PDB file as gemmi writes it, atoms N, CA and C in Angstrom:
CRYST1    1.000    1.000    1.000  90.00  90.00  90.00 P 1                      
ATOM      1  N   MET A   1     217.522 227.788 160.565  1.00  0.00           N  
ATOM      2  CA  MET A   1     217.883 227.773 159.149  1.00  0.00           C  
ATOM      3  C   MET A   1     216.537 227.592 158.500  1.00  0.00           C  
ATOM      4  N   THR A   2     216.278 228.276 157.416  1.00  0.00           N  
ATOM      5  CA  THR A   2     215.165 228.417 156.587  1.00  0.00           C  
ATOM      6  C   THR A   2     215.469 227.399 155.177  1.00  0.00           C  
ATOM      7  N   ILE A   3     214.784 226.504 154.864  1.00  0.00           N  
ATOM      8  CA  ILE A   3     214.996 225.832 153.563  1.00  0.00           C  
ATOM      9  C   ILE A   3     214.192 226.347 152.667  1.00  0.00           C  
ATOM     10  N   SER A   4     214.949 226.585 151.433  1.00  0.00           N  
ATOM     11  CA  SER A   4     214.119 227.277 150.250  1.00  0.00           C  
ATOM     12  C   SER A   4     213.396 226.487 149.247  1.00  0.00           C  
ATOM     13  N   ASP A   5     213.749 225.211 149.193  1.00  0.00           N  
ATOM     14  CA  ASP A   5     213.420 224.152 148.074  1.00  0.00           C  
ATOM     15  C   ASP A   5     213.582 222.801 148.593  1.00  0.00           C  
ATOM     16  N   HIS A   6     213.056 222.096 147.760  1.00  0.00           N  
ATOM     17  CA  HIS A   6     213.195 220.441 147.835  1.00  0.00           C  
ATOM     18  C   HIS A   6     214.534 219.844 148.004  1.00  0.00           C  
ATOM     19  N   ASP A   7     215.279 220.573 146.923  1.00  0.00           N  
ATOM     20  CA  ASP A   7     216.644 220.099 147.057  1.00  0.00           C  
ATOM     21  C   ASP A   7     217.512 220.518 147.967  1.00  0.00           C  
ATOM     22  N   ALA A   8     217.305 221.672 148.719  1.00  0.00           N  
ATOM     23  CA  ALA A   8     218.080 222.118 149.727  1.00  0.00           C  
ATOM     24  C   ALA A   8     217.516 221.260 150.927  1.00  0.00           C  
ATOM     25  N   TYR A   9     216.265 220.824 151.084  1.00  0.00           N  
ATOM     26  CA  TYR A   9     215.819 220.206 152.235  1.00  0.00           C  
ATOM     27  C   TYR A   9     216.446 218.875 152.164  1.00  0.00           C  
ATOM     28  N   ILE A  10     216.529 218.153 151.069  1.00  0.00           N  
ATOM     29  CA  ILE A  10     217.085 216.864 150.869  1.00  0.00           C  
ATOM     30  C   ILE A  10     218.566 216.937 151.298  1.00  0.00           C  
ATOM     31  N   ALA A  11     219.323 217.978 150.897  1.00  0.00           N  
ATOM     32  CA  ALA A  11     220.788 218.126 150.897  1.00  0.00           C  
ATOM     33  C   ALA A  11     220.972 218.184 152.408  1.00  0.00           C  
ATOM     34  N   ALA A  12     220.221 218.834 153.096  1.00  0.00           N  
ATOM     35  CA  ALA A  12     220.369 219.084 154.410  1.00  0.00           C  
ATOM     36  C   ALA A  12     220.007 217.950 155.533  1.00  0.00           C  
ATOM     37  N   ALA A  13     219.285 216.958 154.900  1.00  0.00           N  
ATOM     38  CA  ALA A  13     218.758 215.876 155.839  1.00  0.00           C  
ATOM     39  C   ALA A  13     219.877 214.930 156.188  1.00  0.00           C  
ATOM     40  N   PRO A  14     219.881 214.251 157.216  1.00  0.00           N  
ATOM     41  CA  PRO A  14     220.730 213.202 157.446  1.00  0.00           C  
ATOM     42  C   PRO A  14     221.062 212.246 156.275  1.00  0.00           C  
ATOM     43  N   GLU A  15     222.483 212.012 156.085  1.00  0.00           N  
ATOM     44  CA  GLU A  15     222.986 211.540 154.954  1.00  0.00           C  
ATOM     45  C   GLU A  15     222.150 210.240 154.634  1.00  0.00           C  
ATOM     46  N   ARG A  16     222.074 209.338 155.563  1.00  0.00           N  
ATOM     47  CA  ARG A  16     221.268 207.945 155.367  1.00  0.00           C  
ATOM     48  C   ARG A  16     219.939 208.113 154.802  1.00  0.00           C  
ATOM     49  N   PHE A  17     219.377 209.432 154.976  1.00  0.00           N  
ATOM     50  CA  PHE A  17     217.969 209.311 154.622  1.00  0.00           C  
ATOM     51  C   PHE A  17     217.868 210.129 153.048  1.00  0.00           C  
ATOM     52  N   ARG A  18     218.748 210.708 152.579  1.00  0.00           N  
ATOM     53  CA  ARG A  18     218.824 211.595 151.311  1.00  0.00           C  
ATOM     54  C   ARG A  18     218.219 210.516 150.195  1.00  0.00           C  
ATOM     55  N   PRO A  19     218.780 209.268 149.943  1.00  0.00           N  
ATOM     56  CA  PRO A  19     218.210 208.740 148.960  1.00  0.00           C  
ATOM     57  C   PRO A  19     216.722 208.326 148.907  1.00  0.00           C  
ATOM     58  N   LEU A  20     216.432 208.187 150.255  1.00  0.00           N  
ATOM     59  CA  LEU A  20     214.892 207.731 150.432  1.00  0.00           C  
ATOM     60  C   LEU A  20     214.284 209.006 150.205  1.00  0.00           C  
ATOM     61  N   LEU A  21     214.649 210.105 150.700  1.00  0.00           N  
ATOM     62  CA  LEU A  21     213.661 211.248 150.432  1.00  0.00           C  
ATOM     63  C   LEU A  21     213.612 211.703 148.937  1.00  0.00           C  
ATOM     64  N   ALA A  22     214.653 211.541 148.085  1.00  0.00           N  
ATOM     65  CA  ALA A  22     214.904 211.779 146.701  1.00  0.00           C  
ATOM     66  C   ALA A  22     213.839 210.772 145.972  1.00  0.00           C  
ATOM     67  N   THR A  23     213.737 209.660 146.465  1.00  0.00           N  
ATOM     68  CA  THR A  23     213.021 208.763 145.656  1.00  0.00           C  
ATOM     69  C   THR A  23     211.295 209.024 146.103  1.00  0.00           C  
ATOM     70  N   LEU A  24     211.162 209.213 147.320  1.00  0.00           N  
ATOM     71  CA  LEU A  24     209.788 209.858 147.679  1.00  0.00           C  
ATOM     72  C   LEU A  24     209.376 210.966 147.049  1.00  0.00           C  
ATOM     73  N   ARG A  25     210.321 212.005 146.858  1.00  0.00           N  
ATOM     74  CA  ARG A  25     209.896 213.189 146.069  1.00  0.00           C  
ATOM     75  C   ARG A  25     209.653 212.737 144.668  1.00  0.00           C  
ATOM     76  N   ALA A  26     210.258 212.032 143.962  1.00  0.00           N  
ATOM     77  CA  ALA A  26     210.046 211.712 142.675  1.00  0.00           C  
ATOM     78  C   ALA A  26     208.904 210.819 142.506  1.00  0.00           C  
ATOM     79  N   GLN A  27     208.565 210.029 143.381  1.00  0.00           N  
ATOM     80  CA  GLN A  27     207.271 209.265 143.441  1.00  0.00           C  
ATOM     81  C   GLN A  27     205.926 210.207 143.565  1.00  0.00           C  
ATOM     82  N   LEU A  28     206.152 211.179 144.464  1.00  0.00           N  
ATOM     83  CA  LEU A  28     205.121 212.232 144.724  1.00  0.00           C  
ATOM     84  C   LEU A  28     204.863 213.037 143.381  1.00  0.00           C  
ATOM     85  N   ALA A  29     206.079 213.109 142.738  1.00  0.00           N  
ATOM     86  CA  ALA A  29     205.917 214.138 141.713  1.00  0.00           C  
ATOM     87  C   ALA A  29     205.426 213.474 140.598  1.00  0.00           C  
ATOM     88  N   ARG A  30     205.619 212.189 140.291  1.00  0.00           N  
ATOM     89  CA  ARG A  30     205.014 211.514 139.282  1.00  0.00           C  
ATOM     90  C   ARG A  30     203.416 211.105 139.513  1.00  0.00           C  
ATOM     91  N   THR A  31     203.210 210.860 140.621  1.00  0.00           N  
ATOM     92  CA  THR A  31     201.963 210.670 141.106  1.00  0.00           C  
ATOM     93  C   THR A  31     200.763 212.031 141.019  1.00  0.00           C  
ATOM     94  N   LEU A  32     201.591 213.101 141.262  1.00  0.00           N  
ATOM     95  CA  LEU A  32     200.774 214.382 141.414  1.00  0.00           C  
ATOM     96  C   LEU A  32     201.440 215.516 140.424  1.00  0.00           C  
ATOM     97  N   PRO A  33     201.613 214.973 139.199  1.00  0.00           N  
ATOM     98  CA  PRO A  33     202.035 215.929 138.075  1.00  0.00           C  
ATOM     99  C   PRO A  33     201.684 217.427 138.052  1.00  0.00           C  
ATOM    100  N   ASP A  34     200.597 217.649 138.530  1.00  0.00           N  
ATOM    101  CA  ASP A  34     199.849 219.065 138.360  1.00  0.00           C  
ATOM    102  C   ASP A  34     200.282 219.707 139.740  1.00  0.00           C  
ATOM    103  N   ALA A  35     200.697 219.132 140.670  1.00  0.00           N  
ATOM    104  CA  ALA A  35     200.996 219.803 142.018  1.00  0.00           C  
ATOM    105  C   ALA A  35     202.479 220.540 141.931  1.00  0.00           C  
ATOM    106  N   GLU A  36     202.281 221.614 142.820  1.00  0.00           N  
ATOM    107  CA  GLU A  36     203.530 222.569 142.986  1.00  0.00           C  
ATOM    108  C   GLU A  36     204.157 222.043 144.030  1.00  0.00           C  
ATOM    109  N   GLU A  37     205.750 222.102 143.972  1.00  0.00           N  
ATOM    110  CA  GLU A  37     206.573 221.855 144.931  1.00  0.00           C  
ATOM    111  C   GLU A  37     206.590 222.975 145.784  1.00  0.00           C  
ATOM    112  N   VAL A  38     206.316 222.861 147.211  1.00  0.00           N  
ATOM    113  CA  VAL A  38     206.370 224.103 148.004  1.00  0.00           C  
ATOM    114  C   VAL A  38     207.317 223.589 149.347  1.00  0.00           C  
ATOM    115  N   ILE A  39     207.467 224.642 150.188  1.00  0.00           N  
ATOM    116  CA  ILE A  39     208.140 224.409 151.464  1.00  0.00           C  
ATOM    117  C   ILE A  39     207.050 225.034 152.371  1.00  0.00           C  
ATOM    118  N   GLU A  40     206.358 224.371 153.313  1.00  0.00           N  
ATOM    119  CA  GLU A  40     205.441 224.803 154.193  1.00  0.00           C  
ATOM    120  C   GLU A  40     205.936 224.296 155.545  1.00  0.00           C  
ATOM    121  N   TYR A  41     205.851 224.975 156.426  1.00  0.00           N  
ATOM    122  CA  TYR A  41     206.272 224.797 157.985  1.00  0.00           C  
ATOM    123  C   TYR A  41     207.947 224.097 158.080  1.00  0.00           C  
ATOM    124  N   ASN A  42     208.572 224.687 157.197  1.00  0.00           N  
ATOM    125  CA  ASN A  42     209.975 223.971 157.054  1.00  0.00           C  
ATOM    126  C   ASN A  42     209.821 222.556 156.463  1.00  0.00           C  
ATOM    127  N   MET A  43     208.894 222.170 155.742  1.00  0.00           N  
ATOM    128  CA  MET A  43     208.795 220.624 155.154  1.00  0.00           C  
ATOM    129  C   MET A  43     208.506 220.817 153.722  1.00  0.00           C  
ATOM    130  N   PRO A  44     209.027 220.014 152.816  1.00  0.00           N  
ATOM    131  CA  PRO A  44     208.687 220.140 151.597  1.00  0.00           C  
ATOM    132  C   PRO A  44     207.438 219.481 151.349  1.00  0.00           C  
ATOM    133  N   GLY A  45     206.497 219.865 150.505  1.00  0.00           N  
ATOM    134  CA  GLY A  45     205.368 219.395 150.152  1.00  0.00           C  
ATOM    135  C   GLY A  45     204.854 219.527 148.665  1.00  0.00           C  
ATOM    136  N   PHE A  46     203.647 219.119 148.450  1.00  0.00           N  
ATOM    137  CA  PHE A  46     202.994 219.157 147.082  1.00  0.00           C  
ATOM    138  C   PHE A  46     201.598 219.879 147.163  1.00  0.00           C  
ATOM    139  N   ARG A  47     201.524 220.787 146.639  1.00  0.00           N  
ATOM    140  CA  ARG A  47     200.261 221.668 146.684  1.00  0.00           C  
ATOM    141  C   ARG A  47     199.679 221.697 145.501  1.00  0.00           C  
ATOM    142  N   ILE A  48     198.410 221.708 145.544  1.00  0.00           N  
ATOM    143  CA  ILE A  48     197.436 221.868 144.386  1.00  0.00           C  
ATOM    144  C   ILE A  48     196.343 223.035 144.872  1.00  0.00           C  
ATOM    145  N   GLY A  49     196.441 224.208 144.018  1.00  0.00           N  
ATOM    146  CA  GLY A  49     195.836 225.202 144.617  1.00  0.00           C  
ATOM    147  C   GLY A  49     196.083 225.713 146.010  1.00  0.00           C  
ATOM    148  N   ARG A  50     195.267 225.738 147.032  1.00  0.00           N  
ATOM    149  CA  ARG A  50     195.582 226.033 148.386  1.00  0.00           C  
ATOM    150  C   ARG A  50     195.643 224.733 149.274  1.00  0.00           C  
ATOM    151  N   SER A  51     195.615 223.510 148.787  1.00  0.00           N  
ATOM    152  CA  SER A  51     195.631 222.286 149.578  1.00  0.00           C  
ATOM    153  C   SER A  51     197.051 221.645 149.333  1.00  0.00           C  
ATOM    154  N   ILE A  52     197.781 221.602 150.588  1.00  0.00           N  
ATOM    155  CA  ILE A  52     198.721 220.575 150.459  1.00  0.00           C  
ATOM    156  C   ILE A  52     198.263 219.069 150.455  1.00  0.00           C  
ATOM    157  N   ILE A  53     198.750 218.514 149.437  1.00  0.00           N  
ATOM    158  CA  ILE A  53     198.189 216.924 149.250  1.00  0.00           C  
ATOM    159  C   ILE A  53     199.162 216.046 150.088  1.00  0.00           C  
ATOM    160  N   ALA A  54     200.249 216.070 149.942  1.00  0.00           N  
ATOM    161  CA  ALA A  54     201.399 215.638 150.607  1.00  0.00           C  
ATOM    162  C   ALA A  54     202.657 216.146 151.021  1.00  0.00           C  
ATOM    163  N   SER A  55     203.295 216.003 152.185  1.00  0.00           N  
ATOM    164  CA  SER A  55     204.503 216.351 152.815  1.00  0.00           C  
ATOM    165  C   SER A  55     205.451 215.353 153.227  1.00  0.00           C  
ATOM    166  N   TYR A  56     206.643 215.550 153.281  1.00  0.00           N  
ATOM    167  CA  TYR A  56     207.785 214.616 153.753  1.00  0.00           C  
ATOM    168  C   TYR A  56     208.677 215.314 154.584  1.00  0.00           C  
ATOM    169  N   ALA A  57     209.183 214.469 155.404  1.00  0.00           N  
ATOM    170  CA  ALA A  57     210.235 215.055 156.321  1.00  0.00           C  
ATOM    171  C   ALA A  57     211.082 214.199 156.880  1.00  0.00           C  
ATOM    172  N   ALA A  58     212.311 214.430 157.303  1.00  0.00           N  
ATOM    173  CA  ALA A  58     213.406 213.627 157.832  1.00  0.00           C  
ATOM    174  C   ALA A  58     213.732 214.077 159.253  1.00  0.00           C  
ATOM    175  N   PHE A  59     213.711 213.234 160.076  1.00  0.00           N  
ATOM    176  CA  PHE A  59     214.273 213.458 161.474  1.00  0.00           C  
ATOM    177  C   PHE A  59     215.477 212.828 161.824  1.00  0.00           C  
ATOM    178  N   SER A  60     215.866 212.681 163.014  1.00  0.00           N  
ATOM    179  CA  SER A  60     217.150 212.032 163.395  1.00  0.00           C  
ATOM    180  C   SER A  60     217.094 210.663 163.187  1.00  0.00           C  
ATOM    181  N   ARG A  61     216.128 209.932 163.452  1.00  0.00           N  
ATOM    182  CA  ARG A  61     215.861 208.543 163.412  1.00  0.00           C  
ATOM    183  C   ARG A  61     214.809 207.926 162.317  1.00  0.00           C  
ATOM    184  N   GLN A  62     214.124 208.939 161.771  1.00  0.00           N  
ATOM    185  CA  GLN A  62     213.083 208.237 160.825  1.00  0.00           C  
ATOM    186  C   GLN A  62     212.575 209.354 160.043  1.00  0.00           C  
ATOM    187  N   CYS A  63     211.987 208.872 159.029  1.00  0.00           N  
ATOM    188  CA  CYS A  63     211.244 209.797 157.971  1.00  0.00           C  
ATOM    189  C   CYS A  63     209.766 209.764 158.191  1.00  0.00           C  
ATOM    190  N   GLY A  64     209.040 210.903 157.617  1.00  0.00           N  
ATOM    191  CA  GLY A  64     207.558 210.797 157.599  1.00  0.00           C  
ATOM    192  C   GLY A  64     206.947 211.260 156.385  1.00  0.00           C  
ATOM    193  N   LEU A  65     205.935 210.776 156.096  1.00  0.00           N  
ATOM    194  CA  LEU A  65     204.896 211.131 154.913  1.00  0.00           C  
ATOM    195  C   LEU A  65     203.861 211.642 155.580  1.00  0.00           C  
ATOM    196  N   TYR A  66     203.266 212.829 155.341  1.00  0.00           N  
ATOM    197  CA  TYR A  66     202.168 213.539 155.957  1.00  0.00           C  
ATOM    198  C   TYR A  66     201.012 213.689 154.938  1.00  0.00           C  
ATOM    199  N   LEU A  67     199.804 213.305 154.963  1.00  0.00           N  
ATOM    200  CA  LEU A  67     198.718 213.454 154.207  1.00  0.00           C  
ATOM    201  C   LEU A  67     197.387 213.820 155.100  1.00  0.00           C  
ATOM    202  N   SER A  68     196.236 213.793 154.339  1.00  0.00           N  
ATOM    203  CA  SER A  68     195.070 214.207 154.998  1.00  0.00           C  
ATOM    204  C   SER A  68     194.804 213.088 155.942  1.00  0.00           C  
ATOM    205  N   PRO A  69     193.928 213.466 156.993  1.00  0.00           N  
ATOM    206  CA  PRO A  69     193.558 212.493 157.987  1.00  0.00           C  
ATOM    207  C   PRO A  69     192.776 211.473 157.251  1.00  0.00           C  
ATOM    208  N   GLY A  70     192.107 211.717 156.453  1.00  0.00           N  
ATOM    209  CA  GLY A  70     191.039 210.632 155.900  1.00  0.00           C  
ATOM    210  C   GLY A  70     191.967 209.530 155.182  1.00  0.00           C  
ATOM    211  N   THR A  71     192.939 210.002 154.684  1.00  0.00           N  
ATOM    212  CA  THR A  71     193.853 208.979 153.779  1.00  0.00           C  
ATOM    213  C   THR A  71     194.429 207.821 154.876  1.00  0.00           C  
ATOM    214  N   ILE A  72     194.936 208.257 155.843  1.00  0.00           N  
ATOM    215  CA  ILE A  72     195.757 207.476 156.953  1.00  0.00           C  
ATOM    216  C   ILE A  72     194.303 206.384 157.284  1.00  0.00           C  
ATOM    217  N   THR A  73     193.107 206.906 157.662  1.00  0.00           N  
ATOM    218  CA  THR A  73     192.199 206.052 157.961  1.00  0.00           C  
ATOM    219  C   THR A  73     191.859 205.145 156.984  1.00  0.00           C  
ATOM    220  N   ALA A  74     191.870 205.532 155.552  1.00  0.00           N  
ATOM    221  CA  ALA A  74     191.482 204.696 154.722  1.00  0.00           C  
ATOM    222  C   ALA A  74     192.359 203.612 154.380  1.00  0.00           C  
ATOM    223  N   HIS A  75     193.487 203.781 154.595  1.00  0.00           N  
ATOM    224  CA  HIS A  75     194.790 203.008 154.221  1.00  0.00           C  
ATOM    225  C   HIS A  75     195.202 202.272 155.531  1.00  0.00           C  
ATOM    226  N   ALA A  76     194.598 202.349 156.635  1.00  0.00           N  
ATOM    227  CA  ALA A  76     195.071 201.739 158.017  1.00  0.00           C  
ATOM    228  C   ALA A  76     195.609 200.434 157.667  1.00  0.00           C  
ATOM    229  N   ASP A  77     194.876 199.558 157.220  1.00  0.00           N  
ATOM    230  CA  ASP A  77     195.212 198.014 157.035  1.00  0.00           C  
ATOM    231  C   ASP A  77     196.364 198.042 156.259  1.00  0.00           C  
ATOM    232  N   ASP A  78     196.615 198.547 155.081  1.00  0.00           N  
ATOM    233  CA  ASP A  78     197.715 198.660 154.186  1.00  0.00           C  
ATOM    234  C   ASP A  78     199.221 199.081 154.899  1.00  0.00           C  
ATOM    235  N   ILE A  79     198.901 200.280 155.736  1.00  0.00           N  
ATOM    236  CA  ILE A  79     199.860 200.728 156.488  1.00  0.00           C  
ATOM    237  C   ILE A  79     200.371 199.882 157.417  1.00  0.00           C  
ATOM    238  N   ALA A  80     199.583 199.120 158.147  1.00  0.00           N  
ATOM    239  CA  ALA A  80     199.918 198.072 159.270  1.00  0.00           C  
ATOM    240  C   ALA A  80     200.444 197.029 158.395  1.00  0.00           C  
ATOM    241  N   THR A  81     200.060 196.463 157.354  1.00  0.00           N  
ATOM    242  CA  THR A  81     200.397 195.207 156.608  1.00  0.00           C  
ATOM    243  C   THR A  81     202.019 195.628 156.379  1.00  0.00           C  
ATOM    244  N   ALA A  82     202.371 196.913 155.966  1.00  0.00           N  
ATOM    245  CA  ALA A  82     203.544 196.953 155.470  1.00  0.00           C  
ATOM    246  C   ALA A  82     204.747 197.207 156.701  1.00  0.00           C  
ATOM    247  N   GLY A  83     204.160 197.170 157.813  1.00  0.00           N  
ATOM    248  CA  GLY A  83     204.954 197.396 158.964  1.00  0.00           C  
ATOM    249  C   GLY A  83     205.283 198.670 159.309  1.00  0.00           C  
ATOM    250  N   LEU A  84     204.437 199.626 159.053  1.00  0.00           N  
ATOM    251  CA  LEU A  84     204.729 201.085 159.368  1.00  0.00           C  
ATOM    252  C   LEU A  84     203.975 201.597 160.492  1.00  0.00           C  
ATOM    253  N   LYS A  85     204.200 202.581 161.124  1.00  0.00           N  
ATOM    254  CA  LYS A  85     203.630 203.342 162.007  1.00  0.00           C  
ATOM    255  C   LYS A  85     202.986 204.497 161.568  1.00  0.00           C  
ATOM    256  N   ALA A  86     201.472 204.819 161.962  1.00  0.00           N  
ATOM    257  CA  ALA A  86     200.667 205.970 161.429  1.00  0.00           C  
ATOM    258  C   ALA A  86     200.386 206.664 162.581  1.00  0.00           C  
ATOM    259  N   THR A  87     200.145 207.952 162.484  1.00  0.00           N  
ATOM    260  CA  THR A  87     199.624 208.911 163.578  1.00  0.00           C  
ATOM    261  C   THR A  87     198.439 209.585 162.670  1.00  0.00           C  
ATOM    262  N   LYS A  88     197.773 210.278 163.208  1.00  0.00           N  
ATOM    263  CA  LYS A  88     196.369 210.959 162.594  1.00  0.00           C  
ATOM    264  C   LYS A  88     196.729 211.483 161.178  1.00  0.00           C  
ATOM    265  N   THR A  89     197.952 212.148 161.146  1.00  0.00           N  
ATOM    266  CA  THR A  89     198.170 212.790 159.638  1.00  0.00           C  
ATOM    267  C   THR A  89     199.386 212.025 159.004  1.00  0.00           C  
ATOM    268  N   GLY A  90     200.126 211.064 159.499  1.00  0.00           N  
ATOM    269  CA  GLY A  90     201.124 210.746 158.911  1.00  0.00           C  
ATOM    270  C   GLY A  90     201.596 209.258 159.055  1.00  0.00           C  
ATOM    271  N   ILE A  91     202.694 209.100 158.380  1.00  0.00           N  
ATOM    272  CA  ILE A  91     203.196 207.829 158.615  1.00  0.00           C  
ATOM    273  C   ILE A  91     204.746 207.684 158.800  1.00  0.00           C  
ATOM    274  N   THR A  92     205.429 207.341 159.780  1.00  0.00           N  
ATOM    275  CA  THR A  92     206.703 207.379 160.065  1.00  0.00           C  
ATOM    276  C   THR A  92     207.459 206.054 159.619  1.00  0.00           C  
ATOM    277  N   PHE A  93     208.670 205.983 159.165  1.00  0.00           N  
ATOM    278  CA  PHE A  93     209.338 204.833 158.957  1.00  0.00           C  
ATOM    279  C   PHE A  93     210.870 205.310 158.775  1.00  0.00           C  
ATOM    280  N   PRO A  94     211.586 203.974 159.159  1.00  0.00           N  
ATOM    281  CA  PRO A  94     212.953 204.072 159.274  1.00  0.00           C  
ATOM    282  C   PRO A  94     213.626 203.815 157.646  1.00  0.00           C  
ATOM    283  N   ALA A  95     214.907 204.044 157.649  1.00  0.00           N  
ATOM    284  CA  ALA A  95     215.420 203.779 156.282  1.00  0.00           C  
ATOM    285  C   ALA A  95     215.523 202.747 155.918  1.00  0.00           C  
ATOM    286  N   ASN A  96     215.682 201.571 156.697  1.00  0.00           N  
ATOM    287  CA  ASN A  96     215.454 200.153 156.142  1.00  0.00           C  
ATOM    288  C   ASN A  96     214.106 199.602 156.003  1.00  0.00           C  
ATOM    289  N   ASN A  97     213.024 200.383 156.232  1.00  0.00           N  
ATOM    290  CA  ASN A  97     211.630 199.962 155.942  1.00  0.00           C  
ATOM    291  C   ASN A  97     210.832 201.091 155.255  1.00  0.00           C  
ATOM    292  N   PRO A  98     211.290 201.526 153.891  1.00  0.00           N  
ATOM    293  CA  PRO A  98     210.490 202.631 153.244  1.00  0.00           C  
ATOM    294  C   PRO A  98     208.984 202.222 153.162  1.00  0.00           C  
ATOM    295  N   ILE A  99     208.374 203.167 152.717  1.00  0.00           N  
ATOM    296  CA  ILE A  99     206.782 202.897 152.322  1.00  0.00           C  
ATOM    297  C   ILE A  99     207.036 202.343 150.909  1.00  0.00           C  
ATOM    298  N   PRO A 100     206.337 201.182 150.802  1.00  0.00           N  
ATOM    299  CA  PRO A 100     206.390 200.451 149.404  1.00  0.00           C  
ATOM    300  C   PRO A 100     205.784 201.557 148.272  1.00  0.00           C  
ATOM    301  N   ASP A 101     206.273 201.535 146.941  1.00  0.00           N  
ATOM    302  CA  ASP A 101     206.143 202.491 145.963  1.00  0.00           C  
ATOM    303  C   ASP A 101     204.497 202.542 145.706  1.00  0.00           C  
ATOM    304  N   HIS A 102     204.062 201.303 145.481  1.00  0.00           N  
ATOM    305  CA  HIS A 102     202.563 201.071 145.264  1.00  0.00           C  
ATOM    306  C   HIS A 102     201.511 201.983 146.415  1.00  0.00           C  
ATOM    307  N   LEU A 103     202.059 201.763 147.544  1.00  0.00           N  
ATOM    308  CA  LEU A 103     201.355 202.457 148.774  1.00  0.00           C  
ATOM    309  C   LEU A 103     201.668 203.982 148.781  1.00  0.00           C  
ATOM    310  N   VAL A 104     202.600 204.447 148.357  1.00  0.00           N  
ATOM    311  CA  VAL A 104     202.853 205.842 148.258  1.00  0.00           C  
ATOM    312  C   VAL A 104     201.913 206.644 147.255  1.00  0.00           C  
ATOM    313  N   GLU A 105     201.886 205.958 146.254  1.00  0.00           N  
ATOM    314  CA  GLU A 105     200.955 206.275 144.787  1.00  0.00           C  
ATOM    315  C   GLU A 105     199.401 206.357 145.302  1.00  0.00           C  
ATOM    316  N   GLN A 106     199.110 205.014 146.073  1.00  0.00           N  
ATOM    317  CA  GLN A 106     197.775 205.150 146.586  1.00  0.00           C  
ATOM    318  C   GLN A 106     197.512 206.286 147.572  1.00  0.00           C  
ATOM    319  N   LEU A 107     198.430 206.479 148.399  1.00  0.00           N  
ATOM    320  CA  LEU A 107     198.312 207.485 149.600  1.00  0.00           C  
ATOM    321  C   LEU A 107     198.044 208.737 149.037  1.00  0.00           C  
ATOM    322  N   ALA A 108     198.997 209.093 148.019  1.00  0.00           N  
ATOM    323  CA  ALA A 108     198.927 210.489 147.387  1.00  0.00           C  
ATOM    324  C   ALA A 108     197.638 210.612 146.824  1.00  0.00           C  
ATOM    325  N   LEU A 109     197.123 209.613 145.815  1.00  0.00           N  
ATOM    326  CA  LEU A 109     195.794 209.884 145.004  1.00  0.00           C  
ATOM    327  C   LEU A 109     194.790 210.016 146.130  1.00  0.00           C  
ATOM    328  N   THR A 110     194.894 209.242 147.256  1.00  0.00           N  
ATOM    329  CA  THR A 110     193.578 209.118 148.056  1.00  0.00           C  
ATOM    330  C   THR A 110     193.754 210.759 148.903  1.00  0.00           C  
ATOM    331  N   SER A 111     194.769 211.074 149.244  1.00  0.00           N  
ATOM    332  CA  SER A 111     194.990 212.247 149.951  1.00  0.00           C  
ATOM    333  C   SER A 111     194.293 213.484 148.936  1.00  0.00           C  
ATOM    334  N   ARG A 112     194.727 213.404 147.511  1.00  0.00           N  
ATOM    335  CA  ARG A 112     194.158 214.442 146.789  1.00  0.00           C  
ATOM    336  C   ARG A 112     192.647 214.460 146.612  1.00  0.00           C  
ATOM    337  N   LYS A 113     192.108 213.217 146.507  1.00  0.00           N  
ATOM    338  CA  LYS A 113     190.753 212.862 146.550  1.00  0.00           C  
ATOM    339  C   LYS A 113     189.999 213.553 147.848  1.00  0.00           C  
ATOM    340  N   ASP A 114     190.840 213.111 148.994  1.00  0.00           N  
ATOM    341  CA  ASP A 114     189.930 213.410 150.347  1.00  0.00           C  
ATOM    342  C   ASP A 114     190.008 214.918 150.420  1.00  0.00           C  
ATOM    343  N   VAL A 115     190.856 215.689 149.727  1.00  0.00           N  
ATOM    344  CA  VAL A 115     190.763 217.239 149.960  1.00  0.00           C  
ATOM    345  C   VAL A 115     190.014 217.882 149.036  1.00  0.00           C  
ATOM    346  N   GLY A 116     189.391 216.971 148.147  1.00  0.00           N  
ATOM    347  CA  GLY A 116     188.498 217.689 147.090  1.00  0.00           C  
ATOM    348  C   GLY A 116     189.031 217.974 145.565  1.00  0.00           C  
ATOM    349  N   LEU A 117     190.205 217.295 145.352  1.00  0.00           N  
ATOM    350  CA  LEU A 117     190.782 217.651 144.202  1.00  0.00           C  
ATOM    351  C   LEU A 117     190.963 216.537 143.014  1.00  0.00           C  
TER     352      LEU A 117                                                      
END                                                                             
């Protein structure tokens, strides 16, 4: 199945994740007001120019927020303090432990800066 936009992606996600994804989308849109909403690699994301600043996804048991690798490194302590798991380019979290609002904003702004925008 091909997803055409953020609304369709959220609607197709597991029901328990839909409110979380809608909130994450709104947070990213507020933090990156000049970014274009796109679908890349079947994931919703926010792009400025040719650079994806942030993407998000839902899976069967968790959600993920994907950013530049430098962002994850720069905020490793904040991510750990929030009780979240990080990979090289993403943070995964269950529905009952979303990324705190202030951290989403910091992560998006750092990712933007990290890609040179």
